[in-house]
Amino acid sequence: MQESRLFKIVYYLLDRGQATAPELAEKFEVSVRTIYRDIDALSGAGVPVYAEAGRNGGIRLMKDFVLDRAVLSEEEKKEILTALQSISTARDGNGSRTLQKLSAIFQTESEHWLEVDFSRWGDQGSDNEKFELLKSAVIHCREVRIRYAGSNEVTGERIVQPSKLVYKSKAWYLKAFCTKKQDWRLFKLNRILELELLEKSFIHRDCLEPADAVQEEYREIVLRFPEEMAYRVYDEFNRGQIQRQDNGDLIVSAKMPEDAWLIGSLLSFGAQMDVVSPADLRDALAEQAKLIYEKNKT
């Protein structure tokens, strides 16, 4: 208990600059005599804390104490502040307050060159709220009830124990232990339709690779795009997967799962995309396009 209070006293002094013994005693609900014993303990541990008498006196820490102790370079301090700046854009407010406090401690201003917005266009911030709630669930080890649209075309309710938020391939995912499946699962945030933070907590455990995220060996798919589709091609594929031809065409070679998502994605390119191989994927794409035509023709 004393160790926790000693740390809090140091943080309080860093945040306020100075404090009187009665002020600290009231803050931490102990006697003034205990506060003086705590100050002696801090001093004995090598923390440069001292008291000044007089009207404007009080208990203080020597200037730059945290900087000296943490041995942080100017570049490292800026990296920390930048990371906090990106977190604060989730609009919870806590990140902003922490950013202000650390900026004061480091005596460094954070350059506001980065903005992160988790919401989709026209979303009005609900994705930010979803991210913030899940972040809280991860930090505080609280279970969450979600309604999830699975890739198997089934939407159902699950209770999960969130472990980690992951950004991969232009999308956010939640790694969580599913209490229904009794196994680790990977949930795409965009497919979480509803969520509720529950009161029930859980004991944190090491996150294993989700069972539904095991890498499979996919067939190589070869696609051809005209030069005018370059803006879409470089959005969707890595540069190492793309080869530019002498006539300007772009040939994409990539290993991907051949499922309904892939068919829909390829159809979004319209008639400006050719499937070079495999032939059965080309046939499946043509069949789906035919069904769309039959359904929508007038």
mmCIF file of N, CA, C and O in Angstrom, residues 174-272:
data_model
loop_
_atom_site.group_PDB
_atom_site.id
_atom_site.type_symbol
_atom_site.label_atom_id
_atom_site.label_comp_id
_atom_site.label_asym_id
_atom_site.label_seq_id
_atom_site.Cartn_x
_atom_site.Cartn_y
_atom_site.Cartn_z
ATOM 1 N N LEU A 174 -10.792 -7.645 -33.959
ATOM 2 C CA LEU A 174 -10.724 -7.909 -32.527
ATOM 3 C C LEU A 174 -10.331 -9.360 -32.314
ATOM 4 O O LEU A 174 -11.009 -10.277 -32.804
ATOM 5 N N LYS A 175 -9.221 -9.580 -31.606
ATOM 6 C CA LYS A 175 -8.861 -10.926 -31.183
ATOM 7 C C LYS A 175 -9.504 -11.154 -29.823
ATOM 8 O O LYS A 175 -9.275 -10.381 -28.878
ATOM 9 N N ALA A 176 -10.304 -12.203 -29.715
ATOM 10 C CA ALA A 176 -11.040 -12.432 -28.476
ATOM 11 C C ALA A 176 -11.289 -13.917 -28.270
ATOM 12 O O ALA A 176 -11.326 -14.697 -29.228
ATOM 13 N N PHE A 177 -11.476 -14.282 -27.002
ATOM 14 C CA PHE A 177 -11.839 -15.667 -26.664
ATOM 15 C C PHE A 177 -13.355 -15.753 -26.678
ATOM 16 O O PHE A 177 -14.051 -15.037 -25.954
ATOM 17 N N CYS A 178 -13.898 -16.630 -27.524
ATOM 18 C CA CYS A 178 -15.339 -16.796 -27.661
ATOM 19 C C CYS A 178 -15.809 -17.821 -26.627
ATOM 20 O O CYS A 178 -15.374 -18.980 -26.646
ATOM 21 N N THR A 179 -16.699 -17.399 -25.717
ATOM 22 C CA THR A 179 -17.168 -18.305 -24.671
ATOM 23 C C THR A 179 -18.071 -19.392 -25.235
ATOM 24 O O THR A 179 -18.201 -20.464 -24.633
ATOM 25 N N LYS A 180 -18.685 -19.145 -26.380
ATOM 26 C CA LYS A 180 -19.554 -20.148 -27.003
ATOM 27 C C LYS A 180 -18.724 -21.257 -27.642
ATOM 28 O O LYS A 180 -18.994 -22.444 -27.464
ATOM 29 N N LYS A 181 -17.701 -20.878 -28.398
ATOM 30 C CA LYS A 181 -16.848 -21.848 -29.081
ATOM 31 C C LYS A 181 -15.723 -22.366 -28.190
ATOM 32 O O LYS A 181 -15.052 -23.341 -28.540
ATOM 33 N N GLN A 182 -15.507 -21.692 -27.053
ATOM 34 C CA GLN A 182 -14.403 -22.040 -26.153
ATOM 35 C C GLN A 182 -13.072 -22.074 -26.908
ATOM 36 O O GLN A 182 -12.264 -22.994 -26.745
ATOM 37 N N ASP A 183 -12.867 -21.046 -27.719
ATOM 38 C CA ASP A 183 -11.649 -20.951 -28.512
ATOM 39 C C ASP A 183 -11.455 -19.504 -28.926
ATOM 40 O O ASP A 183 -12.354 -18.667 -28.818
ATOM 41 N N TRP A 184 -10.240 -19.200 -29.407
ATOM 42 C CA TRP A 184 -9.927 -17.851 -29.870
ATOM 43 C C TRP A 184 -10.522 -17.625 -31.245
ATOM 44 O O TRP A 184 -10.531 -18.514 -32.090
ATOM 45 N N ARG A 185 -11.030 -16.404 -31.470
ATOM 46 C CA ARG A 185 -11.628 -16.038 -32.743
ATOM 47 C C ARG A 185 -11.169 -14.627 -33.133
ATOM 48 O O ARG A 185 -10.775 -13.815 -32.297
ATOM 49 N N LEU A 186 -11.251 -14.353 -34.437
ATOM 50 C CA LEU A 186 -10.888 -13.048 -34.988
ATOM 51 C C LEU A 186 -12.158 -12.428 -35.560
ATOM 52 O O LEU A 186 -12.789 -12.998 -36.449
ATOM 53 N N PHE A 187 -12.550 -11.256 -35.035
ATOM 54 C CA PHE A 187 -13.784 -10.598 -35.456
ATOM 55 C C PHE A 187 -13.449 -9.289 -36.168
ATOM 56 O O PHE A 187 -12.722 -8.457 -35.638
ATOM 57 N N LYS A 188 -14.006 -9.103 -37.345
ATOM 58 C CA LYS A 188 -13.817 -7.851 -38.071
ATOM 59 C C LYS A 188 -14.743 -6.804 -37.480
ATOM 60 O O LYS A 188 -15.954 -7.022 -37.350
ATOM 61 N N LEU A 189 -14.185 -5.639 -37.107
ATOM 62 C CA LEU A 189 -14.980 -4.635 -36.407
ATOM 63 C C LEU A 189 -16.176 -4.159 -37.220
ATOM 64 O O LEU A 189 -17.244 -3.896 -36.662
ATOM 65 N N ASN A 190 -16.018 -4.056 -38.532
ATOM 66 C CA ASN A 190 -17.129 -3.590 -39.366
ATOM 67 C C ASN A 190 -18.318 -4.541 -39.321
ATOM 68 O O ASN A 190 -19.442 -4.142 -39.594
ATOM 69 N N ARG A 191 -18.059 -5.828 -38.992
ATOM 70 C CA ARG A 191 -19.138 -6.817 -38.965
ATOM 71 C C ARG A 191 -19.770 -6.963 -37.579
ATOM 72 O O ARG A 191 -20.699 -7.739 -37.411
ATOM 73 N N ILE A 192 -19.231 -6.257 -36.595
ATOM 74 C CA ILE A 192 -19.859 -6.243 -35.271
ATOM 75 C C ILE A 192 -21.019 -5.243 -35.333
ATOM 76 O O ILE A 192 -20.811 -4.039 -35.351
ATOM 77 N N LEU A 193 -22.228 -5.766 -35.397
ATOM 78 C CA LEU A 193 -23.401 -4.920 -35.610
ATOM 79 C C LEU A 193 -23.875 -4.253 -34.320
ATOM 80 O O LEU A 193 -24.360 -3.123 -34.341
ATOM 81 N N GLU A 194 -23.777 -4.956 -33.228
ATOM 82 C CA GLU A 194 -24.157 -4.420 -31.922
ATOM 83 C C GLU A 194 -23.173 -4.937 -30.884
ATOM 84 O O GLU A 194 -22.631 -6.035 -31.036
ATOM 85 N N LEU A 195 -22.939 -4.155 -29.832
ATOM 86 C CA LEU A 195 -22.081 -4.629 -28.756
ATOM 87 C C LEU A 195 -22.476 -3.979 -27.446
ATOM 88 O O LEU A 195 -22.979 -2.848 -27.422
ATOM 89 N N GLU A 196 -22.264 -4.734 -26.374
ATOM 90 C CA GLU A 196 -22.622 -4.267 -25.035
ATOM 91 C C GLU A 196 -21.522 -4.670 -24.070
ATOM 92 O O GLU A 196 -21.153 -5.846 -23.989
ATOM 93 N N LEU A 197 -21.000 -3.703 -23.341
ATOM 94 C CA LEU A 197 -19.977 -3.967 -22.338
ATOM 95 C C LEU A 197 -20.644 -4.549 -21.101
ATOM 96 O O LEU A 197 -21.533 -3.923 -20.516
ATOM 97 N N LEU A 198 -20.263 -5.746 -20.715
ATOM 98 C CA LEU A 198 -20.873 -6.427 -19.580
ATOM 99 C C LEU A 198 -20.114 -6.148 -18.288
ATOM 100 O O LEU A 198 -18.957 -5.742 -18.309
ATOM 101 N N GLU A 199 -20.770 -6.399 -17.161
ATOM 102 C CA GLU A 199 -20.142 -6.189 -15.859
ATOM 103 C C GLU A 199 -19.157 -7.303 -15.527
ATOM 104 O O GLU A 199 -18.210 -7.106 -14.774
ATOM 105 N N LYS A 200 -19.376 -8.482 -16.099
ATOM 106 C CA LYS A 200 -18.544 -9.632 -15.770
ATOM 107 C C LYS A 200 -17.118 -9.443 -16.287
ATOM 108 O O LYS A 200 -16.911 -9.122 -17.445
ATOM 109 N N SER A 201 -16.151 -9.665 -15.412
ATOM 110 C CA SER A 201 -14.748 -9.552 -15.798
ATOM 111 C C SER A 201 -14.162 -10.944 -16.015
ATOM 112 O O SER A 201 -14.803 -11.960 -15.715
ATOM 113 N N PHE A 202 -12.950 -10.984 -16.538
ATOM 114 C CA PHE A 202 -12.275 -12.253 -16.778
ATOM 115 C C PHE A 202 -10.789 -12.082 -16.506
ATOM 116 O O PHE A 202 -10.275 -10.965 -16.444
ATOM 117 N N ILE A 203 -10.123 -13.202 -16.320
ATOM 118 C CA ILE A 203 -8.683 -13.181 -16.065
ATOM 119 C C ILE A 203 -7.954 -13.158 -17.399
ATOM 120 O O ILE A 203 -8.204 -13.990 -18.272
ATOM 121 N N HIS A 204 -7.077 -12.184 -17.554
ATOM 122 C CA HIS A 204 -6.338 -12.056 -18.815
ATOM 123 C C HIS A 204 -5.475 -13.289 -19.074
ATOM 124 O O HIS A 204 -4.877 -13.852 -18.170
ATOM 125 N N ARG A 205 -5.460 -13.727 -20.325
ATOM 126 C CA ARG A 205 -4.626 -14.864 -20.730
ATOM 127 C C ARG A 205 -3.896 -14.494 -22.012
ATOM 128 O O ARG A 205 -4.333 -13.591 -22.735
ATOM 129 N N ASP A 206 -2.822 -15.195 -22.298
ATOM 130 C CA ASP A 206 -2.077 -14.934 -23.523
ATOM 131 C C ASP A 206 -2.951 -15.253 -24.731
ATOM 132 O O ASP A 206 -3.607 -16.302 -24.787
ATOM 133 N N CYS A 207 -2.927 -14.346 -25.686
ATOM 134 C CA CYS A 207 -3.752 -14.498 -26.890
ATOM 135 C C CYS A 207 -3.099 -15.492 -27.839
ATOM 136 O O CYS A 207 -1.967 -15.305 -28.273
ATOM 137 N N LEU A 208 -3.830 -16.551 -28.187
ATOM 138 C CA LEU A 208 -3.356 -17.524 -29.156
ATOM 139 C C LEU A 208 -3.860 -17.149 -30.538
ATOM 140 O O LEU A 208 -4.761 -16.329 -30.689
ATOM 141 N N GLU A 209 -3.276 -17.763 -31.565
ATOM 142 C CA GLU A 209 -3.735 -17.505 -32.927
ATOM 143 C C GLU A 209 -5.158 -18.040 -33.070
ATOM 144 O O GLU A 209 -5.415 -19.208 -32.767
ATOM 145 N N PRO A 210 -6.134 -17.191 -33.489
ATOM 146 C CA PRO A 210 -7.512 -17.655 -33.631
ATOM 147 C C PRO A 210 -7.606 -18.867 -34.548
ATOM 148 O O PRO A 210 -6.924 -18.940 -35.575
ATOM 149 N N ALA A 211 -8.480 -19.805 -34.175
ATOM 150 C CA ALA A 211 -8.621 -21.024 -34.961
ATOM 151 C C ALA A 211 -9.102 -20.749 -36.375
ATOM 152 O O ALA A 211 -8.774 -21.473 -37.307
ATOM 153 N N ASP A 212 -9.901 -19.671 -36.538
ATOM 154 C CA ASP A 212 -10.414 -19.373 -37.871
ATOM 155 C C ASP A 212 -9.481 -18.462 -38.655
ATOM 156 O O ASP A 212 -9.826 -17.957 -39.705
ATOM 157 N N ALA A 213 -8.252 -18.246 -38.133
ATOM 158 C CA ALA A 213 -7.291 -17.397 -38.841
ATOM 159 C C ALA A 213 -6.064 -18.193 -39.273
ATOM 160 O O ALA A 213 -5.057 -17.624 -39.652
ATOM 161 N N VAL A 214 -6.166 -19.527 -39.215
ATOM 162 C CA VAL A 214 -5.043 -20.361 -39.631
ATOM 163 C C VAL A 214 -4.804 -20.161 -41.125
ATOM 164 O O VAL A 214 -5.726 -20.208 -41.928
ATOM 165 N N GLN A 215 -3.555 -19.929 -41.486
ATOM 166 C CA GLN A 215 -3.229 -19.661 -42.880
ATOM 167 C C GLN A 215 -3.360 -20.927 -43.727
ATOM 168 O O GLN A 215 -2.888 -21.993 -43.361
ATOM 169 N N GLU A 216 -4.045 -20.796 -44.838
ATOM 170 C CA GLU A 216 -4.188 -21.899 -45.773
ATOM 171 C C GLU A 216 -3.343 -21.607 -47.011
ATOM 172 O O GLU A 216 -2.961 -20.478 -47.266
ATOM 173 N N GLU A 217 -3.089 -22.658 -47.764
ATOM 174 C CA GLU A 217 -2.332 -22.494 -49.003
ATOM 175 C C GLU A 217 -3.328 -22.270 -50.137
ATOM 176 O O GLU A 217 -4.061 -23.170 -50.541
ATOM 177 N N TYR A 218 -3.394 -21.028 -50.615
ATOM 178 C CA TYR A 218 -4.348 -20.676 -51.660
ATOM 179 C C TYR A 218 -3.707 -20.782 -53.040
ATOM 180 O O TYR A 218 -2.485 -20.681 -53.179
ATOM 181 N N ARG A 219 -4.562 -20.939 -54.052
ATOM 182 C CA ARG A 219 -4.062 -20.962 -55.430
ATOM 183 C C ARG A 219 -3.680 -19.551 -55.867
ATOM 184 O O ARG A 219 -4.218 -18.564 -55.368
ATOM 185 N N GLU A 220 -2.759 -19.486 -56.791
ATOM 186 C CA GLU A 220 -2.365 -18.191 -57.333
ATOM 187 C C GLU A 220 -3.390 -17.746 -58.367
ATOM 188 O O GLU A 220 -3.774 -18.512 -59.250
ATOM 189 N N ILE A 221 -3.811 -16.507 -58.238
ATOM 190 C CA ILE A 221 -4.779 -15.918 -59.164
ATOM 191 C C ILE A 221 -4.071 -14.834 -59.958
ATOM 192 O O ILE A 221 -3.349 -13.998 -59.397
ATOM 193 N N VAL A 222 -4.265 -14.843 -61.267
ATOM 194 C CA VAL A 222 -3.627 -13.860 -62.143
ATOM 195 C C VAL A 222 -4.720 -13.018 -62.793
ATOM 196 O O VAL A 222 -5.644 -13.549 -63.414
ATOM 197 N N LEU A 223 -4.584 -11.701 -62.642
ATOM 198 C CA LEU A 223 -5.588 -10.757 -63.151
ATOM 199 C C LEU A 223 -4.915 -9.732 -64.051
ATOM 200 O O LEU A 223 -3.758 -9.380 -63.861
ATOM 201 N N ARG A 224 -5.663 -9.219 -65.011
ATOM 202 C CA ARG A 224 -5.155 -8.178 -65.909
ATOM 203 C C ARG A 224 -6.059 -6.945 -65.817
ATOM 204 O O ARG A 224 -7.287 -7.054 -65.878
ATOM 205 N N PHE A 225 -5.427 -5.761 -65.675
ATOM 206 C CA PHE A 225 -6.156 -4.503 -65.579
ATOM 207 C C PHE A 225 -5.580 -3.508 -66.581
ATOM 208 O O PHE A 225 -4.366 -3.478 -66.804
ATOM 209 N N PRO A 226 -6.433 -2.649 -67.154
ATOM 210 C CA PRO A 226 -5.908 -1.588 -68.020
ATOM 211 C C PRO A 226 -5.236 -0.505 -67.184
ATOM 212 O O PRO A 226 -5.473 -0.386 -65.975
ATOM 213 N N GLU A 227 -4.410 0.304 -67.818
ATOM 214 C CA GLU A 227 -3.633 1.325 -67.114
ATOM 215 C C GLU A 227 -4.511 2.307 -66.350
ATOM 216 O O GLU A 227 -4.140 2.769 -65.260
ATOM 217 N N GLU A 228 -5.699 2.618 -66.898
ATOM 218 C CA GLU A 228 -6.558 3.599 -66.234
ATOM 219 C C GLU A 228 -7.133 3.095 -64.903
ATOM 220 O O GLU A 228 -7.723 3.880 -64.145
ATOM 221 N N MET A 229 -6.967 1.818 -64.596
ATOM 222 C CA MET A 229 -7.442 1.278 -63.321
ATOM 223 C C MET A 229 -6.331 1.216 -62.273
ATOM 224 O O MET A 229 -6.502 0.621 -61.206
ATOM 225 N N ALA A 230 -5.210 1.862 -62.558
ATOM 226 C CA ALA A 230 -4.060 1.790 -61.649
ATOM 227 C C ALA A 230 -4.412 2.265 -60.237
ATOM 228 O O ALA A 230 -3.952 1.680 -59.245
ATOM 229 N N TYR A 231 -5.237 3.294 -60.108
ATOM 230 C CA TYR A 231 -5.566 3.836 -58.790
ATOM 231 C C TYR A 231 -6.283 2.787 -57.936
ATOM 232 O O TYR A 231 -6.076 2.711 -56.721
ATOM 233 N N ARG A 232 -7.118 1.952 -58.545
ATOM 234 C CA ARG A 232 -7.792 0.886 -57.815
ATOM 235 C C ARG A 232 -6.855 -0.282 -57.537
ATOM 236 O O ARG A 232 -6.881 -0.880 -56.454
ATOM 237 N N VAL A 233 -6.037 -0.610 -58.519
ATOM 238 C CA VAL A 233 -5.138 -1.764 -58.380
ATOM 239 C C VAL A 233 -4.167 -1.548 -57.220
ATOM 240 O O VAL A 233 -3.965 -2.439 -56.380
ATOM 241 N N TYR A 234 -3.562 -0.343 -57.137
ATOM 242 C CA TYR A 234 -2.603 -0.084 -56.066
ATOM 243 C C TYR A 234 -3.291 0.086 -54.712
ATOM 244 O O TYR A 234 -2.644 -0.014 -53.666
ATOM 245 N N ASP A 235 -4.603 0.345 -54.731
ATOM 246 C CA ASP A 235 -5.373 0.354 -53.485
ATOM 247 C C ASP A 235 -5.552 -1.054 -52.935
ATOM 248 O O ASP A 235 -5.510 -1.275 -51.720
ATOM 249 N N GLU A 236 -5.766 -2.015 -53.825
ATOM 250 C CA GLU A 236 -6.169 -3.359 -53.428
ATOM 251 C C GLU A 236 -5.019 -4.357 -53.303
ATOM 252 O O GLU A 236 -5.144 -5.356 -52.597
ATOM 253 N N PHE A 237 -3.900 -4.109 -54.009
ATOM 254 C CA PHE A 237 -2.835 -5.103 -54.039
ATOM 255 C C PHE A 237 -1.489 -4.478 -53.668
ATOM 256 O O PHE A 237 -1.274 -3.280 -53.870
ATOM 257 N N ASN A 238 -0.602 -5.329 -53.138
ATOM 258 C CA ASN A 238 0.750 -4.874 -52.817
ATOM 259 C C ASN A 238 1.537 -4.637 -54.108
ATOM 260 O O ASN A 238 1.323 -5.322 -55.112
ATOM 261 N N ARG A 239 2.467 -3.709 -54.044
ATOM 262 C CA ARG A 239 3.236 -3.374 -55.233
ATOM 263 C C ARG A 239 4.012 -4.573 -55.767
ATOM 264 O O ARG A 239 4.194 -4.726 -56.979
ATOM 265 N N GLY A 240 4.477 -5.457 -54.846
ATOM 266 C CA GLY A 240 5.227 -6.622 -55.277
ATOM 267 C C GLY A 240 4.389 -7.630 -56.040
ATOM 268 O O GLY A 240 4.931 -8.528 -56.698
ATOM 269 N N GLN A 241 3.072 -7.494 -55.969
ATOM 270 C CA GLN A 241 2.174 -8.408 -56.690
ATOM 271 C C GLN A 241 1.809 -7.878 -58.080
ATOM 272 O O GLN A 241 1.103 -8.546 -58.825
ATOM 273 N N ILE A 242 2.286 -6.691 -58.403
ATOM 274 C CA ILE A 242 1.867 -6.015 -59.638
ATOM 275 C C ILE A 242 3.043 -5.885 -60.605
ATOM 276 O O ILE A 242 4.138 -5.472 -60.206
ATOM 277 N N GLN A 243 2.817 -6.211 -61.851
ATOM 278 C CA GLN A 243 3.814 -6.029 -62.910
ATOM 279 C C GLN A 243 3.198 -5.198 -64.035
ATOM 280 O O GLN A 243 2.126 -5.527 -64.538
ATOM 281 N N ARG A 244 3.892 -4.121 -64.381
ATOM 282 C CA ARG A 244 3.413 -3.254 -65.462
ATOM 283 C C ARG A 244 3.953 -3.755 -66.801
ATOM 284 O O ARG A 244 5.152 -3.995 -66.952
ATOM 285 N N GLN A 245 3.065 -3.905 -67.763
ATOM 286 C CA GLN A 245 3.439 -4.379 -69.088
ATOM 287 C C GLN A 245 3.853 -3.205 -69.988
ATOM 288 O O GLN A 245 3.605 -2.032 -69.663
ATOM 289 N N ASP A 246 4.475 -3.520 -71.124
ATOM 290 C CA ASP A 246 4.934 -2.474 -72.048
ATOM 291 C C ASP A 246 3.783 -1.618 -72.564
ATOM 292 O O ASP A 246 3.953 -0.421 -72.823
ATOM 293 N N ASN A 247 2.589 -2.207 -72.699
ATOM 294 C CA ASN A 247 1.433 -1.455 -73.199
ATOM 295 C C ASN A 247 0.688 -0.712 -72.088
ATOM 296 O O ASN A 247 -0.350 -0.098 -72.324
ATOM 297 N N GLY A 248 1.208 -0.791 -70.847
ATOM 298 C CA GLY A 248 0.587 -0.093 -69.727
ATOM 299 C C GLY A 248 -0.309 -0.960 -68.871
ATOM 300 O O GLY A 248 -0.688 -0.558 -67.761
ATOM 301 N N ASP A 249 -0.688 -2.136 -69.378
ATOM 302 C CA ASP A 249 -1.539 -3.026 -68.590
ATOM 303 C C ASP A 249 -0.834 -3.429 -67.294
ATOM 304 O O ASP A 249 0.405 -3.486 -67.233
ATOM 305 N N LEU A 250 -1.635 -3.756 -66.287
ATOM 306 C CA LEU A 250 -1.113 -4.193 -64.994
ATOM 307 C C LEU A 250 -1.513 -5.649 -64.776
ATOM 308 O O LEU A 250 -2.702 -5.990 -64.818
ATOM 309 N N ILE A 251 -0.526 -6.503 -64.556
ATOM 310 C CA ILE A 251 -0.768 -7.915 -64.278
ATOM 311 C C ILE A 251 -0.567 -8.142 -62.783
ATOM 312 O O ILE A 251 0.499 -7.842 -62.239
ATOM 313 N N VAL A 252 -1.597 -8.665 -62.134
ATOM 314 C CA VAL A 252 -1.547 -8.938 -60.699
ATOM 315 C C VAL A 252 -1.501 -10.438 -60.478
ATOM 316 O O VAL A 252 -2.336 -11.173 -61.012
ATOM 317 N N SER A 253 -0.539 -10.893 -59.693
ATOM 318 C CA SER A 253 -0.435 -12.300 -59.314
ATOM 319 C C SER A 253 -0.462 -12.371 -57.794
ATOM 320 O O SER A 253 0.418 -11.817 -57.127
ATOM 321 N N ALA A 254 -1.485 -13.029 -57.251
ATOM 322 C CA ALA A 254 -1.640 -13.087 -55.801
ATOM 323 C C ALA A 254 -2.358 -14.363 -55.399
ATOM 324 O O ALA A 254 -3.183 -14.884 -56.150
ATOM 325 N N LYS A 255 -2.031 -14.853 -54.207
ATOM 326 C CA LYS A 255 -2.729 -16.005 -53.651
ATOM 327 C C LYS A 255 -3.816 -15.504 -52.706
ATOM 328 O O LYS A 255 -3.530 -14.812 -51.725
ATOM 329 N N MET A 256 -5.064 -15.855 -53.032
ATOM 330 C CA MET A 256 -6.202 -15.367 -52.267
ATOM 331 C C MET A 256 -7.222 -16.470 -52.089
ATOM 332 O O MET A 256 -7.329 -17.365 -52.944
ATOM 333 N N PRO A 257 -8.030 -16.402 -51.003
ATOM 334 C CA PRO A 257 -9.103 -17.383 -50.825
ATOM 335 C C PRO A 257 -10.189 -17.157 -51.878
ATOM 336 O O PRO A 257 -10.636 -16.029 -52.088
ATOM 337 N N GLU A 258 -10.616 -18.199 -52.529
ATOM 338 C CA GLU A 258 -11.631 -18.090 -53.579
ATOM 339 C C GLU A 258 -13.011 -18.304 -52.965
ATOM 340 O O GLU A 258 -13.535 -19.416 -52.920
ATOM 341 N N ASP A 259 -13.580 -17.210 -52.483
ATOM 342 C CA ASP A 259 -14.881 -17.284 -51.826
ATOM 343 C C ASP A 259 -15.799 -16.204 -52.362
ATOM 344 O O ASP A 259 -15.467 -15.518 -53.343
ATOM 345 N N ALA A 260 -16.961 -16.061 -51.725
ATOM 346 C CA ALA A 260 -17.951 -15.086 -52.184
ATOM 347 C C ALA A 260 -17.402 -13.666 -52.121
ATOM 348 O O ALA A 260 -17.714 -12.826 -52.973
ATOM 349 N N TRP A 261 -16.555 -13.397 -51.095
ATOM 350 C CA TRP A 261 -15.982 -12.052 -50.984
ATOM 351 C C TRP A 261 -15.118 -11.733 -52.195
ATOM 352 O O TRP A 261 -15.170 -10.630 -52.742
ATOM 353 N N LEU A 262 -14.306 -12.710 -52.640
ATOM 354 C CA LEU A 262 -13.426 -12.474 -53.783
ATOM 355 C C LEU A 262 -14.239 -12.225 -55.051
ATOM 356 O O LEU A 262 -13.927 -11.308 -55.816
ATOM 357 N N ILE A 263 -15.291 -13.019 -55.252
ATOM 358 C CA ILE A 263 -16.142 -12.825 -56.433
ATOM 359 C C ILE A 263 -16.727 -11.413 -56.436
ATOM 360 O O ILE A 263 -16.686 -10.705 -57.445
ATOM 361 N N GLY A 264 -17.248 -10.987 -55.285
ATOM 362 C CA GLY A 264 -17.830 -9.645 -55.192
ATOM 363 C C GLY A 264 -16.800 -8.565 -55.426
ATOM 364 O O GLY A 264 -17.075 -7.553 -56.084
ATOM 365 N N SER A 265 -15.593 -8.771 -54.884
ATOM 366 C CA SER A 265 -14.533 -7.782 -55.051
ATOM 367 C C SER A 265 -14.132 -7.653 -56.512
ATOM 368 O O SER A 265 -13.966 -6.535 -57.033
ATOM 369 N N LEU A 266 -13.983 -8.789 -57.205
ATOM 370 C CA LEU A 266 -13.586 -8.754 -58.614
ATOM 371 C C LEU A 266 -14.687 -8.148 -59.480
ATOM 372 O O LEU A 266 -14.398 -7.412 -60.430
ATOM 373 N N LEU A 267 -15.930 -8.412 -59.130
ATOM 374 C CA LEU A 267 -17.040 -7.830 -59.900
ATOM 375 C C LEU A 267 -17.075 -6.312 -59.782
ATOM 376 O O LEU A 267 -17.560 -5.625 -60.690
ATOM 377 N N SER A 268 -16.533 -5.788 -58.673
ATOM 378 C CA SER A 268 -16.553 -4.336 -58.483
ATOM 379 C C SER A 268 -15.676 -3.610 -59.500
ATOM 380 O O SER A 268 -15.820 -2.406 -59.699
ATOM 381 N N PHE A 269 -14.765 -4.337 -60.166
ATOM 382 C CA PHE A 269 -13.935 -3.733 -61.203
ATOM 383 C C PHE A 269 -14.662 -3.656 -62.548
ATOM 384 O O PHE A 269 -14.162 -3.031 -63.486
ATOM 385 N N GLY A 270 -15.836 -4.303 -62.634
ATOM 386 C CA GLY A 270 -16.610 -4.257 -63.871
ATOM 387 C C GLY A 270 -15.905 -4.949 -65.017
ATOM 388 O O GLY A 270 -15.133 -5.894 -64.835
ATOM 389 N N ALA A 271 -16.157 -4.432 -66.222
ATOM 390 C CA ALA A 271 -15.600 -5.045 -67.435
ATOM 391 C C ALA A 271 -14.145 -4.673 -67.669
ATOM 392 O O ALA A 271 -13.552 -5.106 -68.659
ATOM 393 N N GLN A 272 -13.545 -3.891 -66.754
ATOM 394 C CA GLN A 272 -12.156 -3.447 -66.934
ATOM 395 C C GLN A 272 -11.142 -4.388 -66.286
ATOM 396 O O GLN A 272 -10.010 -4.005 -66.044
#
